[in-house]
């Protein structure tokens, strides 16, 4: 199976400060892949490089097409859509308006109506609260809204950044189930997480990042039994 | 119904020079131009959320473009307006990219510096008459200036109405509400912000050009006057920023208040004007239009709610 997202020898940074070194990562169509690592490992920078808001060197291809030289909007139009860290909702706008902003670049009215139906089926609570201001909902509901908003853009690859941040474990479990359902609907997911337990429970494969380098990769089952990973990230021996 | 009422209001305004006296027409021209400036500011300040204090620069470029074209190059008035608008648009495009990277107070301060810088530049330009200024050919056509100002305000308001209902405008509002989120959802934020600034620049410049030809004399201090910028911000915010008619209502109301106070009370007028603004900010921070809706909904409790909600 060919890779949907293909990254090799990638370097990136801010001005004089390099953050990523020789990063290699692959996401195949239909997979849930997770990228784990502690604070400051460079996970978010990698997402920025993928969405072209930070310049990078090396190979960066989506569906065989090089992303270098594209603007963030062009990358978005290819179907690489982010659920950003901290959710970044339009707090003073209604849930429905937030979702509509997800479909901002779409011009197929019928497709947008269908997308509304689909995300409301996925998140019935959002349908109930569609007139409510997004900022007034609970953290979990806000995260649902952020995921739903990204889905409105008809993504081919969903880039989810720190989904579990600040949420109760039971809410995180619900959201992980949703990710699995999204994958069943044919959308590939790259999940960037600090919560390794949560990430491994839903992903097929994983990458471990430390100080800007990929230090481990493989099937989640293998990573779970890797003594180094167990010690550093799962807190078990 | 609403359209009909608007058309009637415009027709009524258009008939003023044929019925009122000279003082009223003069007041009208000033009020219409100020309303245009408040409305133009509304595009960048109200919809996009970037509180620009550099719009008086665009106004000043409009006055100088018109004055240079007419007094130095002996071109017709229309060419002057065109030159002024082009200079302002070019300025917005060139300066917009670097200064629109700044947010909040940083953006406001950076734009505040522009008026002073521009005044200094123009007082050293030979073609702009250095710090003495320029005298435009005399043309006594108060009615024409009035109708031109009204037409400009209608055009500016029509543009704002388009912004409010368009995809472009939705992008601007998204930038105002959360710029990171707008970018993540595929809004080309830099291009949108620069476009909003350029729209504001063009209308402000034409207002400056009309004012220059009407007054027939300009100098750097009056062309690049940052208190004019403060006025347009106050008027737009007083009426209701980010709405289609708010800035116009705000400009007319405050122009009338300031005129009445000036004629009755002269020197204390400025103080009362300030008091009106302070009271407005405390009791109706979302503008006159919101006041109308709020009073119908909540009655007098509306004021108490505002004071509580904004912790004043």
Coordinates of C-alpha atoms in Angstrom, one line a residue, chain A residues 53 73 76 81-82 84 88-90 92-93 101-107 149-150 153, chain B residues 167-168 170-171 173-178 180-189 192:
Chain A
X53 CA 3.1 27.3 8.0
X73 CA -4.4 27.3 1.7
X76 CA -5.7 22.7 3.0
X81 CA -7.0 19.6 7.7
X82 CA -5.9 20.3 11.3
X84 CA -5.3 22.5 16.3
X88 CA -9.1 27.3 18.7
X89 CA -12.8 27.6 18.3
X90 CA -14.5 30.9 17.4
X92 CA -18.3 34.0 20.4
X93 CA -19.9 32.3 17.4
X101 CA -16.4 28.1 9.0
X102 CA -15.0 24.6 8.6
X103 CA -16.6 24.5 5.1
X104 CA -15.4 28.0 4.4
X105 CA -13.5 27.0 1.2
X106 CA -16.2 24.7 -0.1
X107 CA -18.5 25.9 -2.8
X149 CA -15.4 21.7 12.2
X150 CA -12.3 20.0 10.6
X153 CA -13.8 20.6 5.3
Chain B
X167 CA -17.7 35.0 1.9
X168 CA -14.9 37.6 2.0
X170 CA -17.2 36.0 6.8
X171 CA -13.4 35.5 6.5
X173 CA -15.1 38.2 10.9
X174 CA -13.3 34.9 11.4
X175 CA -10.0 36.7 11.6
X176 CA -11.5 39.1 14.2
X177 CA -12.9 36.3 16.3
X178 CA -9.8 34.0 16.2
X180 CA -5.3 31.2 14.3
X181 CA -8.5 29.4 13.8
X182 CA -9.3 31.3 10.6
X183 CA -5.9 30.3 9.3
X184 CA -6.3 26.7 10.2
X185 CA -9.7 26.7 8.3
X186 CA -8.0 27.9 5.2
X187 CA -8.5 31.6 5.3
X188 CA -5.6 33.4 3.6
X189 CA -5.4 35.8 6.6
X192 CA -7.7 39.3 3.6

